[in-house]
Amino acid sequence: MNIENIEKSAILSPAKFKEKMDYSVVYELADKNPNFKQFLKTVTDFAPQSPERFSSEFDEILTEDKLQEYLNTTLQAACK
């Protein structure tokens, strides 16, 4: 990620597409990470006809300016 210029960020190692999910890995991730476990539940229960029901469970989609501001704030806090 190019933090100075987000538009110049590049994917260095793209994800590999798989026809089938590796459920043993999904289970392990859900077991180790409660956030991921909740995410799986949300995705499973998601109802497109009432997306507002789940709005509190997803991150806000940031504009480019807001993303830059978020990254700068996060980096400053990490460097302290």
Short mmCIF file of C-alpha atoms in Angstrom, two decimals:
data_model
loop_
_atom_site.label_atom_id
_atom_site.label_comp_id
_atom_site.label_asym_id
_atom_site.label_seq_id
_atom_site.Cartn_x
_atom_site.Cartn_y
_atom_site.Cartn_z
CA MET A 1 0.00 0.00 0.00
CA ASN A 2 1.29 3.40 -0.92
CA ILE A 3 0.31 5.44 2.12
CA GLU A 4 1.47 8.70 0.57
CA ASN A 5 -0.69 8.21 -2.53
CA ILE A 6 -3.43 5.61 -2.14
CA GLU A 7 -4.23 5.66 -5.87
CA LYS A 8 -0.73 4.33 -6.59
CA SER A 9 -1.17 1.30 -4.32
CA ALA A 10 -0.75 -2.06 -6.03
CA ILE A 11 -1.68 -5.67 -5.37
CA LEU A 12 1.62 -7.49 -4.93
CA SER A 13 0.27 -10.96 -4.35
CA PRO A 14 -3.26 -11.55 -5.59
CA ALA A 15 -5.49 -14.04 -3.83
CA LYS A 16 -5.98 -17.38 -5.52
CA PHE A 17 -9.49 -18.28 -6.58
CA LYS A 18 -10.78 -21.60 -5.32
CA GLU A 19 -13.95 -23.32 -6.47
CA LYS A 20 -14.61 -24.68 -2.98
CA MET A 21 -13.98 -23.21 0.44
CA ASP A 22 -11.49 -24.88 2.74
CA TYR A 23 -13.85 -25.32 5.68
CA SER A 24 -11.12 -26.56 8.00
CA VAL A 25 -9.34 -23.21 7.59
CA VAL A 26 -12.62 -21.27 7.95
CA TYR A 27 -13.40 -23.18 11.14
CA GLU A 28 -9.91 -22.57 12.52
CA LEU A 29 -10.10 -18.85 11.78
CA ALA A 30 -13.54 -18.58 13.36
CA ASP A 31 -12.33 -20.49 16.41
CA LYS A 32 -9.34 -18.16 16.86
CA ASN A 33 -10.99 -14.86 15.94
CA PRO A 34 -14.37 -13.88 17.40
CA ASN A 35 -14.67 -11.01 14.90
CA PHE A 36 -14.36 -13.43 12.00
CA LYS A 37 -16.85 -15.76 13.63
CA GLN A 38 -19.34 -12.87 13.89
CA PHE A 39 -18.60 -11.90 10.29
CA LEU A 40 -19.46 -15.43 9.13
CA LYS A 41 -22.72 -15.30 11.07
CA THR A 42 -23.58 -11.92 9.54
CA VAL A 43 -22.82 -13.14 6.01
CA THR A 44 -24.89 -16.27 6.56
CA ASP A 45 -27.86 -14.33 7.97
CA PHE A 46 -27.62 -11.38 5.56
CA ALA A 47 -30.89 -10.46 3.89
CA PRO A 48 -30.52 -8.18 0.84
CA GLN A 49 -34.09 -6.95 1.28
CA SER A 50 -33.18 -5.37 4.65
CA PRO A 51 -29.51 -4.28 4.50
CA GLU A 52 -30.03 -1.62 7.20
CA ARG A 53 -30.37 -4.44 9.72
CA PHE A 54 -26.67 -5.22 9.29
CA SER A 55 -25.23 -1.73 8.79
CA SER A 56 -23.76 -1.64 12.30
CA GLU A 57 -21.81 -4.85 11.63
CA PHE A 58 -19.92 -3.61 8.57
CA ASP A 59 -17.21 -0.97 8.39
CA GLU A 60 -18.05 2.34 6.78
CA ILE A 61 -16.87 2.67 3.18
CA LEU A 62 -14.44 5.57 3.29
CA THR A 63 -13.88 8.15 0.60
CA GLU A 64 -10.31 8.52 -0.60
CA ASP A 65 -9.78 11.59 1.63
CA LYS A 66 -11.24 9.88 4.70
CA LEU A 67 -9.13 6.77 4.03
CA GLN A 68 -5.99 8.92 3.80
CA GLU A 69 -6.92 10.63 7.07
CA TYR A 70 -7.56 7.27 8.76
CA LEU A 71 -4.22 5.86 7.57
CA ASN A 72 -2.32 8.95 8.73
CA THR A 73 -3.97 8.82 12.17
CA THR A 74 -3.36 5.08 12.51
CA LEU A 75 0.29 5.39 11.49
CA GLN A 76 0.92 8.27 13.86
CA ALA A 77 -0.54 6.27 16.73
CA ALA A 78 1.51 3.19 15.76
CA CYS A 79 4.75 5.21 15.68
CA LYS A 80 4.32 6.50 19.24
#
